[in-house]
Short mmCIF file of C-alpha atoms and ligand atoms in Angstrom, two decimals:
data_model
loop_
_atom_site.label_atom_id
_atom_site.label_comp_id
_atom_site.label_asym_id
_atom_site.label_seq_id
_atom_site.Cartn_x
_atom_site.Cartn_y
_atom_site.Cartn_z
CA MET A 1282 0.12 0.02 -0.23
CA ALA A 1283 2.23 2.56 1.67
CA GLU A 1284 4.50 1.57 -2.32
CA ASP A 1285 1.48 2.78 -4.77
CA SER A 1286 0.55 5.90 -2.42
CA GLU A 1287 4.30 6.73 -3.03
CA LYS A 1288 3.31 5.94 -6.88
CA LYS A 1289 0.22 8.32 -6.47
CA GLU A 1290 2.44 10.74 -5.10
CA ILE A 1291 4.62 10.82 -8.10
CA LYS A 1292 2.42 10.33 -10.31
CA GLU A 1293 0.46 13.62 -9.57
CA ALA A 1294 3.36 15.91 -8.91
CA SER A 1295 4.50 14.19 -12.03
CA GLU A 1296 0.89 16.37 -13.59
CA LYS A 1297 2.03 19.27 -11.68
CA LEU A 1298 5.93 19.09 -12.67
CA LYS A 1299 4.45 19.98 -17.06
CA ASN A 1300 3.23 23.02 -16.34
CA TYR A 1301 4.86 24.37 -13.28
CA GLY A 1302 9.05 23.57 -12.59
CA TRP A 1303 10.15 23.20 -9.91
CA LYS A 1304 7.47 24.22 -7.88
CA ASN A 1305 5.70 21.58 -7.36
CA VAL A 1306 9.11 18.61 -7.61
CA THR A 1307 9.05 16.44 -4.14
CA GLU A 1308 11.41 16.48 -2.13
CA LYS A 1309 12.37 12.91 -3.51
CA GLN A 1310 12.16 14.38 -7.39
CA THR A 1311 14.06 17.05 -6.31
CA GLU A 1312 17.43 13.67 -5.05
CA GLU A 1313 16.60 11.76 -8.46
CA ILE A 1314 17.52 15.92 -10.11
CA MET A 1315 20.51 16.34 -8.24
CA LYS A 1316 21.77 12.63 -8.38
CA TYR A 1317 21.79 12.50 -11.57
CA ALA A 1318 23.30 16.18 -12.65
CA GLU A 1319 25.89 14.98 -10.34
CA GLY A 1320 26.69 12.40 -13.42
CA TYR A 1321 25.77 14.80 -16.08
CA MET A 1322 28.89 16.82 -14.76
CA GLU A 1323 31.33 14.44 -14.30
CA PHE A 1324 30.65 13.74 -17.50
CA LEU A 1325 30.80 16.64 -18.48
CA ASP A 1326 34.03 16.94 -17.12
CA MET A 1327 36.05 13.65 -18.68
CA ALA A 1328 34.03 15.09 -21.57
CA LYS A 1329 35.64 17.43 -23.03
CA THR A 1330 36.17 17.27 -26.77
CA GLU A 1331 34.39 14.35 -29.07
CA ARG A 1332 36.95 12.21 -29.39
CA GLU A 1333 36.88 11.69 -25.62
CA ALA A 1334 33.34 11.55 -25.86
CA VAL A 1335 33.68 8.58 -27.54
CA GLU A 1336 35.64 7.65 -25.49
CA VAL A 1337 33.02 7.45 -22.10
CA THR A 1338 30.53 7.11 -23.64
CA ARG A 1339 32.20 3.55 -25.70
CA ASP A 1340 32.90 2.42 -22.49
CA MET A 1341 29.65 3.21 -20.27
CA ALA A 1342 27.95 1.42 -23.19
CA VAL A 1343 30.64 -2.03 -22.86
CA SER A 1344 29.45 -1.52 -18.69
CA CYS A 1345 25.70 -1.13 -19.97
CA GLY A 1346 26.19 -5.07 -22.08
CA PHE A 1347 26.61 -3.10 -25.55
CA ALA A 1348 29.06 -4.87 -27.95
CA ASP A 1349 30.37 -3.00 -31.43
CA ILE A 1350 27.97 -4.05 -34.14
CA ASP A 1351 31.20 -5.50 -35.41
CA SER A 1352 31.50 -8.54 -33.31
CA VAL A 1353 27.98 -9.50 -33.57
CA ASP A 1354 27.32 -11.74 -36.22
CA SER A 1355 23.25 -11.28 -35.91
CA LEU A 1356 21.38 -8.86 -33.86
CA HIS A 1357 17.59 -9.50 -32.20
CA PRO A 1358 15.35 -8.29 -30.16
CA GLY A 1359 16.62 -6.82 -26.74
CA ASP A 1360 20.30 -7.31 -28.14
CA ARG A 1361 22.27 -4.12 -27.84
CA VAL A 1362 25.25 -2.32 -30.04
CA PHE A 1363 27.38 0.39 -31.13
CA GLY A 1364 29.23 1.68 -33.81
CA VAL A 1365 31.96 3.76 -33.86
CA ASN A 1366 32.87 6.17 -36.51
CA ARG A 1367 36.73 7.27 -36.21
CA GLU A 1368 36.83 7.94 -33.27
CA LYS A 1369 33.83 10.98 -33.21
CA SER A 1370 30.72 10.17 -32.87
CA VAL A 1371 29.07 6.71 -32.01
CA TYR A 1372 25.78 4.99 -32.93
CA LEU A 1373 23.87 2.91 -30.67
CA ALA A 1374 21.15 0.57 -30.89
CA VAL A 1375 18.92 -1.82 -28.61
CA ILE A 1376 17.19 -3.83 -30.76
CA GLY A 1377 13.25 -3.44 -30.33
CA ARG A 1378 10.43 -6.66 -30.90
CA GLU A 1379 9.15 -5.17 -34.01
CA PRO A 1380 10.92 -5.00 -36.91
CA LEU A 1381 13.15 -3.36 -38.06
CA THR A 1382 11.27 -2.39 -41.36
CA GLU A 1383 8.93 -0.93 -39.24
CA GLY A 1384 11.72 2.31 -37.86
CA PHE A 1385 12.97 2.98 -35.51
CA GLN A 1386 13.10 5.56 -32.72
CA ALA A 1387 15.77 8.15 -32.54
CA VAL A 1388 17.14 10.46 -30.30
CA GLY A 1389 20.56 12.02 -32.06
CA ALA A 1390 22.83 14.86 -29.92
CA HIS A 1391 26.35 16.37 -31.17
CA ILE A 1392 29.30 15.66 -29.15
CA ASP A 1393 31.24 19.03 -30.35
CA ALA A 1394 31.24 22.12 -29.00
CA PRO A 1395 32.85 25.23 -29.53
CA ARG A 1396 36.81 26.19 -28.69
CA LEU A 1397 39.77 27.19 -30.12
CA ASP A 1398 41.36 24.14 -32.47
CA LEU A 1399 45.74 24.79 -33.02
CA LYS A 1400 46.77 25.10 -36.25
CA GLN A 1401 48.99 23.86 -38.12
CA ASN A 1402 52.10 25.18 -37.59
CA PRO A 1403 51.35 27.15 -34.62
CA LEU A 1404 54.58 27.40 -32.58
CA TYR A 1405 56.12 30.99 -32.51
CA GLU A 1406 58.48 33.40 -30.07
CA ASP A 1407 57.45 36.93 -29.99
CA SER A 1408 59.24 39.11 -27.97
CA GLY A 1409 60.55 36.97 -26.10
CA LEU A 1410 57.50 35.08 -25.27
CA ALA A 1411 56.03 31.87 -26.99
CA PHE A 1412 52.87 31.18 -28.46
CA LEU A 1413 50.67 28.97 -30.57
CA LYS A 1414 48.68 30.06 -33.00
CA THR A 1415 45.01 29.19 -32.94
CA HIS A 1416 42.22 28.96 -34.81
CA TYR A 1417 38.44 29.22 -33.67
CA TYR A 1418 35.82 26.24 -34.27
CA GLY A 1419 32.36 27.00 -34.29
CA GLY A 1420 30.57 30.63 -33.62
CA ILE A 1421 31.95 32.48 -30.69
CA LYS A 1422 32.33 35.87 -29.11
CA LYS A 1423 36.69 36.36 -29.82
CA TYR A 1424 36.19 38.81 -26.68
CA GLN A 1425 34.67 35.51 -24.42
CA TRP A 1426 37.76 33.92 -24.67
CA THR A 1427 40.76 35.94 -23.75
CA THR A 1428 42.44 35.71 -19.92
CA ILE A 1429 40.17 32.11 -19.69
CA PRO A 1430 42.55 29.02 -17.71
CA LEU A 1431 42.26 26.79 -21.07
CA SER A 1432 43.59 22.88 -21.44
CA LEU A 1433 44.55 21.42 -24.51
CA HIS A 1434 43.12 18.09 -25.63
CA GLY A 1435 43.88 15.58 -28.32
CA VAL A 1436 45.82 13.92 -30.65
CA VAL A 1437 48.83 14.35 -32.74
CA VAL A 1438 49.50 11.38 -35.23
CA LEU A 1439 53.09 10.14 -36.44
CA THR A 1440 53.72 9.11 -39.62
CA ASP A 1441 54.48 6.49 -38.48
CA GLY A 1442 50.80 5.90 -37.01
CA THR A 1443 51.65 6.60 -33.41
CA LYS A 1444 49.37 8.46 -31.75
CA ILE A 1445 49.91 10.12 -29.21
CA ARG A 1446 47.44 11.56 -26.78
CA ILE A 1447 47.03 15.41 -25.12
CA CYS A 1448 45.79 16.37 -22.30
CA ILE A 1449 47.43 19.51 -20.72
CA GLY A 1450 45.76 21.82 -18.16
CA GLU A 1451 42.93 19.48 -16.40
CA ASP A 1452 44.99 17.92 -13.89
CA PRO A 1453 45.49 21.36 -10.64
CA GLN A 1454 48.89 20.46 -10.68
CA ASP A 1455 48.97 21.00 -14.77
CA PRO A 1456 49.99 24.40 -16.32
CA VAL A 1457 47.05 25.87 -18.07
CA PHE A 1458 47.53 28.11 -21.34
CA LEU A 1459 45.89 31.14 -21.99
CA VAL A 1460 44.91 33.91 -24.30
CA THR A 1461 45.57 38.08 -22.96
CA ASP A 1462 43.39 41.15 -23.60
CA LEU A 1463 44.69 44.64 -23.50
CA LEU A 1464 44.90 46.47 -20.02
CA PRO A 1465 41.69 49.07 -20.37
CA HIS A 1466 44.53 51.91 -19.70
CA LEU A 1467 45.45 51.24 -23.86
CA SER A 1468 42.12 50.14 -24.44
CA ALA A 1469 40.50 53.18 -25.76
CA LYS A 1470 40.33 52.08 -29.49
CA GLN A 1471 39.09 49.06 -28.83
CA ASN A 1472 36.59 50.27 -26.47
CA VAL A 1473 35.12 52.14 -29.22
CA LYS A 1474 35.38 49.29 -31.99
CA LYS A 1475 32.11 47.19 -32.61
CA VAL A 1476 32.26 43.94 -30.34
CA ALA A 1477 32.58 41.30 -33.05
CA GLU A 1478 36.27 43.31 -34.19
CA GLY A 1479 37.00 44.32 -30.22
CA VAL A 1480 39.21 40.90 -30.34
CA PRO A 1481 40.12 39.60 -34.36
CA ALA A 1482 40.93 35.85 -34.94
CA GLU A 1483 44.80 36.92 -35.03
CA LYS A 1484 44.98 37.55 -31.78
CA LEU A 1485 43.83 34.25 -30.26
CA ASN A 1486 47.11 32.76 -29.70
CA LEU A 1487 47.74 30.50 -26.53
CA ILE A 1488 50.14 31.85 -23.96
CA VAL A 1489 52.96 29.02 -23.75
CA GLY A 1490 55.76 29.60 -22.63
CA SER A 1491 58.22 32.77 -21.75
CA MET A 1492 61.85 31.30 -20.60
CA PRO A 1493 64.98 30.63 -22.82
CA LEU A 1494 66.61 27.40 -23.21
CA GLU A 1495 70.03 28.54 -22.96
CA ASP A 1496 70.82 32.06 -23.33
CA ALA A 1497 73.05 31.57 -27.67
CA ASP A 1498 71.30 32.47 -30.08
CA SER A 1499 68.45 33.02 -31.10
CA GLU A 1500 64.22 31.71 -30.82
CA ASN A 1501 65.05 30.00 -27.37
CA VAL A 1502 61.79 30.04 -25.99
CA ARG A 1503 60.93 28.42 -28.79
CA LYS A 1504 62.94 25.71 -28.72
CA ARG A 1505 62.05 25.74 -25.17
CA ILE A 1506 59.12 24.47 -25.61
CA LEU A 1507 60.05 22.12 -28.30
CA ALA A 1508 62.11 20.85 -25.91
CA ILE A 1509 59.50 20.01 -23.27
CA LEU A 1510 57.45 18.55 -26.55
CA LYS A 1511 59.90 16.69 -27.44
CA GLU A 1512 60.95 14.78 -24.25
CA LYS A 1513 57.15 14.96 -22.86
CA TYR A 1514 55.49 13.48 -25.38
CA GLY A 1515 57.70 12.89 -28.61
CA MET A 1516 56.71 15.31 -31.44
CA GLU A 1517 59.29 16.89 -33.57
CA GLU A 1518 57.11 20.30 -34.59
CA GLU A 1519 56.94 19.22 -38.04
CA ASP A 1520 54.33 16.57 -35.92
CA PHE A 1521 52.06 19.47 -35.50
CA ARG A 1522 50.85 18.90 -38.31
CA SER A 1523 49.06 15.45 -37.97
CA ALA A 1524 47.60 17.03 -35.31
CA GLU A 1525 44.26 17.91 -33.77
CA ILE A 1526 45.19 19.32 -30.49
CA GLU A 1527 41.67 21.59 -28.96
CA ALA A 1528 41.98 24.60 -26.97
CA VAL A 1529 39.16 24.54 -24.03
CA PRO A 1530 38.11 25.98 -20.68
CA ALA A 1531 40.40 24.47 -18.16
CA VAL A 1532 37.94 24.85 -15.12
CA LYS A 1533 35.21 21.54 -14.27
CA ALA A 1534 32.06 21.70 -14.36
CA ARG A 1535 30.36 23.32 -11.11
CA SER A 1536 26.55 23.70 -9.39
CA LEU A 1537 25.10 26.75 -9.90
CA GLY A 1538 24.19 29.26 -8.01
CA LEU A 1539 22.80 29.35 -3.99
CA ASP A 1540 20.28 27.09 -4.29
CA ARG A 1541 22.50 25.05 -6.71
CA SER A 1542 20.15 23.97 -9.81
CA MET A 1543 21.87 24.76 -12.01
CA VAL A 1544 25.15 23.57 -13.64
CA ALA A 1545 27.67 25.81 -14.95
CA ALA A 1546 30.45 23.80 -17.29
CA TYR A 1547 31.59 24.24 -20.74
CA GLY A 1548 30.54 22.71 -23.83
CA GLN A 1549 26.36 22.42 -22.62
CA ASP A 1550 25.68 22.66 -25.81
CA ASP A 1551 25.21 19.83 -27.19
CA ARG A 1552 26.58 17.42 -24.38
CA VAL A 1553 23.34 18.94 -21.66
CA CYS A 1554 21.78 16.57 -24.49
CA ALA A 1555 24.31 13.86 -25.29
CA TYR A 1556 24.09 13.06 -21.99
CA PRO A 1557 19.67 12.49 -21.59
CA ALA A 1558 20.39 10.69 -24.36
CA LEU A 1559 22.96 7.84 -24.70
CA THR A 1560 21.63 7.44 -20.07
CA ALA A 1561 18.47 7.16 -21.30
CA LEU A 1562 19.29 4.25 -23.81
CA LEU A 1563 21.77 2.60 -21.67
CA ARG A 1564 19.29 2.42 -18.90
CA LEU A 1565 16.06 1.38 -21.88
CA GLN A 1566 14.93 -2.46 -20.10
CA ASP A 1567 13.07 -2.54 -22.88
CA ALA A 1568 12.25 -1.62 -26.55
CA PRO A 1569 9.28 -1.76 -28.84
CA ARG A 1570 10.56 -0.39 -31.73
CA THR A 1571 15.11 -0.02 -31.78
CA ALA A 1572 16.09 2.68 -30.44
CA VAL A 1573 18.52 4.55 -31.68
CA CYS A 1574 21.53 6.32 -30.29
CA ILE A 1575 23.55 9.16 -32.26
CA LEU A 1576 26.37 11.31 -30.63
CA THR A 1577 27.26 13.23 -33.55
CA ASP A 1578 30.78 14.93 -34.83
CA LYS A 1579 30.93 18.54 -36.87
CA GLU A 1580 27.82 20.06 -36.15
CA GLU A 1581 29.03 22.98 -34.81
CA ILE A 1582 30.81 24.01 -38.29
CA GLY A 1583 27.10 22.61 -40.69
CA SER A 1584 27.44 19.00 -39.62
CA VAL A 1585 30.28 17.70 -43.00
CA GLY A 1586 32.59 15.96 -43.12
CA ASN A 1587 32.35 12.04 -42.66
CA THR A 1588 31.65 12.29 -38.90
CA GLY A 1589 29.20 14.80 -39.33
CA MET A 1590 25.97 14.02 -39.92
CA GLU A 1591 25.71 14.64 -43.06
CA SER A 1592 27.99 11.37 -43.39
CA ARG A 1593 27.09 8.55 -45.07
CA ASN A 1594 28.52 6.12 -42.63
CA PHE A 1595 25.71 6.61 -40.04
CA GLU A 1596 24.13 4.46 -42.73
CA LEU A 1597 26.21 2.45 -42.75
CA PHE A 1598 25.44 1.49 -38.72
CA LEU A 1599 21.45 0.49 -39.50
CA MET A 1600 22.41 -1.46 -43.45
CA LYS A 1601 24.82 -3.50 -40.81
CA LEU A 1602 21.38 -3.34 -38.29
CA LEU A 1603 19.77 -4.32 -40.68
CA GLU A 1604 21.54 -7.12 -42.12
CA LYS A 1605 22.64 -8.83 -39.29
CA SER A 1606 19.07 -8.81 -38.91
CA GLY A 1607 18.18 -11.26 -41.29
CA ILE A 1608 16.22 -8.01 -43.72
CA THR A 1609 18.06 -7.67 -47.23
CA SER A 1610 15.62 -6.15 -49.12
CA PRO A 1611 17.19 -3.32 -51.07
CA TYR A 1612 14.36 -1.12 -50.17
CA ALA A 1613 15.16 -2.05 -46.05
CA LEU A 1614 16.80 0.68 -45.50
CA GLN A 1615 15.15 3.60 -47.24
CA LYS A 1616 11.71 2.31 -45.80
CA MET A 1617 13.03 1.99 -42.02
CA LEU A 1618 14.49 5.35 -42.58
CA SER A 1619 11.10 6.43 -43.51
CA ALA A 1620 9.01 4.73 -41.03
CA SER A 1621 11.00 6.01 -38.23
CA ARG A 1622 11.54 8.91 -35.84
CA ALA A 1623 13.48 10.80 -34.49
CA LEU A 1624 14.59 14.24 -31.67
CA SER A 1625 16.68 15.98 -32.84
CA ALA A 1626 18.25 16.86 -29.45
CA ASP A 1627 19.55 19.81 -29.21
CA VAL A 1628 19.83 22.92 -27.08
CA THR A 1629 17.86 25.79 -27.38
CA ALA A 1630 18.48 29.72 -26.32
CA ALA A 1631 16.54 30.04 -22.19
CA TYR A 1632 15.36 33.58 -22.14
CA ASP A 1633 17.67 35.98 -20.39
CA PRO A 1634 16.16 38.72 -18.13
CA ASN A 1635 19.21 40.41 -18.88
CA TYR A 1636 18.89 40.70 -22.60
CA PRO A 1637 14.85 40.81 -23.01
CA GLU A 1638 15.28 42.25 -26.57
CA VAL A 1639 15.55 39.79 -27.80
CA MET A 1640 13.12 36.85 -27.18
CA GLU A 1641 9.20 37.32 -27.80
CA LYS A 1642 8.00 36.20 -24.44
CA ASN A 1643 5.25 33.94 -25.62
CA ASN A 1644 7.95 32.40 -28.11
CA ALA A 1645 11.14 31.22 -25.68
CA ALA A 1646 12.04 28.55 -23.65
CA TYR A 1647 13.05 28.91 -19.44
CA MET A 1648 15.18 27.93 -17.37
CA GLY A 1649 13.65 25.65 -14.80
CA LYS A 1650 9.79 25.15 -17.05
CA GLY A 1651 10.90 21.83 -18.86
CA ILE A 1652 12.96 20.23 -21.79
CA SER A 1653 11.94 22.58 -24.77
CA ILE A 1654 10.94 21.68 -28.79
CA LYS A 1655 11.12 23.54 -31.84
CA LYS A 1656 8.27 23.08 -34.36
CA TYR A 1657 11.27 24.40 -36.68
CA THR A 1658 14.50 26.10 -36.86
CA GLY A 1659 15.73 28.63 -38.92
CA ALA A 1660 15.83 32.43 -40.24
CA ARG A 1661 14.12 34.70 -41.29
CA GLY A 1662 11.12 33.13 -43.52
CA LYS A 1663 12.38 29.77 -41.74
CA SER A 1664 14.49 29.43 -44.00
CA GLY A 1665 17.36 26.56 -43.47
CA ALA A 1666 14.11 25.53 -40.90
CA SER A 1667 13.11 21.61 -40.02
CA ASP A 1668 10.02 21.96 -39.62
CA ALA A 1669 7.66 18.59 -38.10
CA ASN A 1670 5.36 17.99 -39.46
CA ALA A 1671 1.80 18.90 -36.96
CA GLU A 1672 1.11 15.45 -36.46
CA TYR A 1673 4.24 14.75 -35.94
CA VAL A 1674 4.14 16.94 -33.31
CA ALA A 1675 0.76 15.75 -31.61
CA TYR A 1676 2.53 12.57 -31.09
CA VAL A 1677 5.78 13.50 -28.97
CA ARG A 1678 3.40 16.03 -26.77
CA GLY A 1679 1.22 12.48 -26.64
CA ILE A 1680 4.69 11.37 -25.65
CA PHE A 1681 5.70 13.32 -23.14
CA GLU A 1682 2.35 14.18 -21.64
CA LYS A 1683 1.68 10.66 -21.08
CA GLU A 1684 5.04 11.02 -18.96
CA GLY A 1685 4.52 14.01 -17.06
CA VAL A 1686 7.76 15.27 -18.22
CA ALA A 1687 7.52 18.80 -18.39
CA TYR A 1688 8.03 20.85 -21.81
CA GLN A 1689 7.29 23.83 -23.27
CA SER A 1690 7.05 24.87 -27.16
CA SER A 1691 9.19 26.82 -28.73
CA GLU A 1692 11.33 29.37 -31.49
CA LEU A 1693 15.03 30.79 -31.32
CA GLY A 1694 14.52 34.44 -30.58
CA LYS A 1695 12.74 36.71 -32.04
CA VAL A 1696 11.17 36.55 -35.80
CA ASP A 1697 14.60 38.38 -38.34
CA GLU A 1698 16.73 38.14 -34.42
CA GLY A 1699 19.14 35.74 -35.85
CA GLY A 1700 18.26 32.33 -35.89
CA GLY A 1701 20.11 29.26 -36.23
CA GLY A 1702 19.69 25.46 -37.04
CA THR A 1703 20.67 21.15 -35.40
CA ILE A 1704 21.43 18.04 -37.27
CA ALA A 1705 17.11 18.37 -37.84
CA TYR A 1706 17.05 18.95 -41.01
CA ILE A 1707 19.58 16.32 -41.95
CA LEU A 1708 17.92 13.65 -40.44
CA ALA A 1709 14.12 14.01 -41.53
CA ASN A 1710 16.09 14.87 -45.63
CA ARG A 1711 15.96 11.15 -45.20
CA GLY A 1712 12.28 10.42 -45.06
CA MET A 1713 11.95 10.79 -40.45
CA ASP A 1714 10.08 12.14 -39.31
CA VAL A 1715 12.21 14.49 -36.92
CA LEU A 1716 11.13 17.37 -34.44
CA ASP A 1717 13.24 19.27 -31.80
CA CYS A 1718 13.81 18.91 -29.20
CA GLY A 1719 16.60 20.19 -25.99
CA VAL A 1720 17.89 21.62 -22.66
CA PRO A 1721 17.21 25.66 -22.73
CA VAL A 1722 20.13 27.19 -21.59
CA HIS A 1723 21.97 30.64 -20.78
CA SER A 1724 25.19 32.33 -22.88
CA MET A 1725 25.20 28.69 -25.40
CA HIS A 1726 28.77 28.99 -27.33
CA SER A 1727 30.55 30.29 -24.45
CA PRO A 1728 32.90 29.29 -22.02
CA TYR A 1729 30.45 29.50 -19.60
CA GLU A 1730 27.06 27.76 -20.85
CA SER A 1731 25.03 26.94 -18.10
CA ALA A 1732 21.17 24.96 -17.78
CA SER A 1733 18.58 24.24 -15.36
CA LYS A 1734 19.14 20.97 -13.72
CA TYR A 1735 15.38 20.50 -14.41
CA ASP A 1736 15.55 20.83 -17.11
CA ILE A 1737 18.57 18.36 -18.27
CA TYR A 1738 16.37 15.41 -16.13
CA ALA A 1739 13.13 16.44 -17.66
CA ALA A 1740 15.50 15.62 -20.49
CA PHE A 1741 16.72 11.97 -19.49
CA ARG A 1742 12.73 11.40 -18.55
CA ALA A 1743 11.87 12.66 -22.36
CA TYR A 1744 14.41 11.00 -24.45
CA LYS A 1745 13.71 7.95 -22.85
CA ALA A 1746 9.63 7.55 -22.59
CA PHE A 1747 10.74 8.23 -26.57
CA LEU A 1748 12.54 5.58 -27.25
CA GLU A 1749 10.42 3.30 -25.15
CA SER A 1750 7.39 4.54 -27.35
CA MET A 1751 5.83 2.93 -30.46
MN1 MN B 1357 23.65 22.92 -30.87
MN1 MN B 1358 25.89 25.16 -31.35
#
């Protein structure tokens, strides 16, 4: 009896939670929300780049009984598999009871995030200081990346195939790196520039040293840096040419606010959707239709390349699912895609009372009010939008409402104020029904974004309910 009344209590609270956010959350639910956020923050600290996110994901999947699709001969309902695409994107599936050709349920998020990449000839010395030149990745406000501690993550691949992993600046004992900015005393000219022009891209140079190797000829600071790289990592200067090294904020994810109700961290676009999508799939007990989680790369620069969502490597994963399930019809792949449904799990802009002028209050997403669905994205007259069909939006609403998941409906800011897109249109172009559905964040693309723990947990519940649906 006690259990029943507890279930009833949670169900009633869930009902209210649909509309009111934190206000009607029970103590038990708050505990659950906070606990879930702890796991999320650990994930953020371990997965600051797409490669790290794939590695952590693979480990989590294996410990939840998932096998590499290439190690499996045949697939049956209940089987759990994953496929890694060049260490930068990963697809996971739980095989459902329905035939694959009847379609699957997918939640797709991205695991790349805006940052500063090192150029391929990065190292130089100027006025007794050594620097690494960077090329920014994704849409950043460049001034935000000055005078904050940065760490270096990535790989250096030698011509013999040896792969050297780099991660400097995360351990408290590690040094960090930074981009300088001008002192206010000498900023008269910088201060009157447009914000976008205040810090030009070619000034985003990382300071990496100031100590000469010996007091002989020239460029001794640079030479000391090279000596350190050789000694610690076994690399020569030319090896930067086949390196992928990303400078990201050297800060940990933290609870935000005296009430600890939010998370502040780097890279929440889009790991704040990727983690809920992943954990929802990993915890799936039962899949009526095959459930798929997509964690993709390169969304921030247009989903291009063989690790982005446009890559045919996703189809290859799907073909393997079909083949190993014994389905060989030439129409099977398209039949399956056209019958499939997806949530494009990406962040949206949370209403920020400091900048109300860019938002339209009735169609803004609010922090702490649940996950936000966006029927369409795009800019101006819905240009470039993926516009979900009303029938499909109703289907998704039905799932959330039945499950008591708090959700809101929003657009990304006022019409003609700007705009944006996600991977939704790419999946939709393949014939799937797709709806944008993600967590609202403040300060998107900044080095330290914030999101509500309530919404993060709502995302988990929403994705799980969706993946479990017929
Ligand atoms: Mn995103
Ligand atoms: Mn983004």
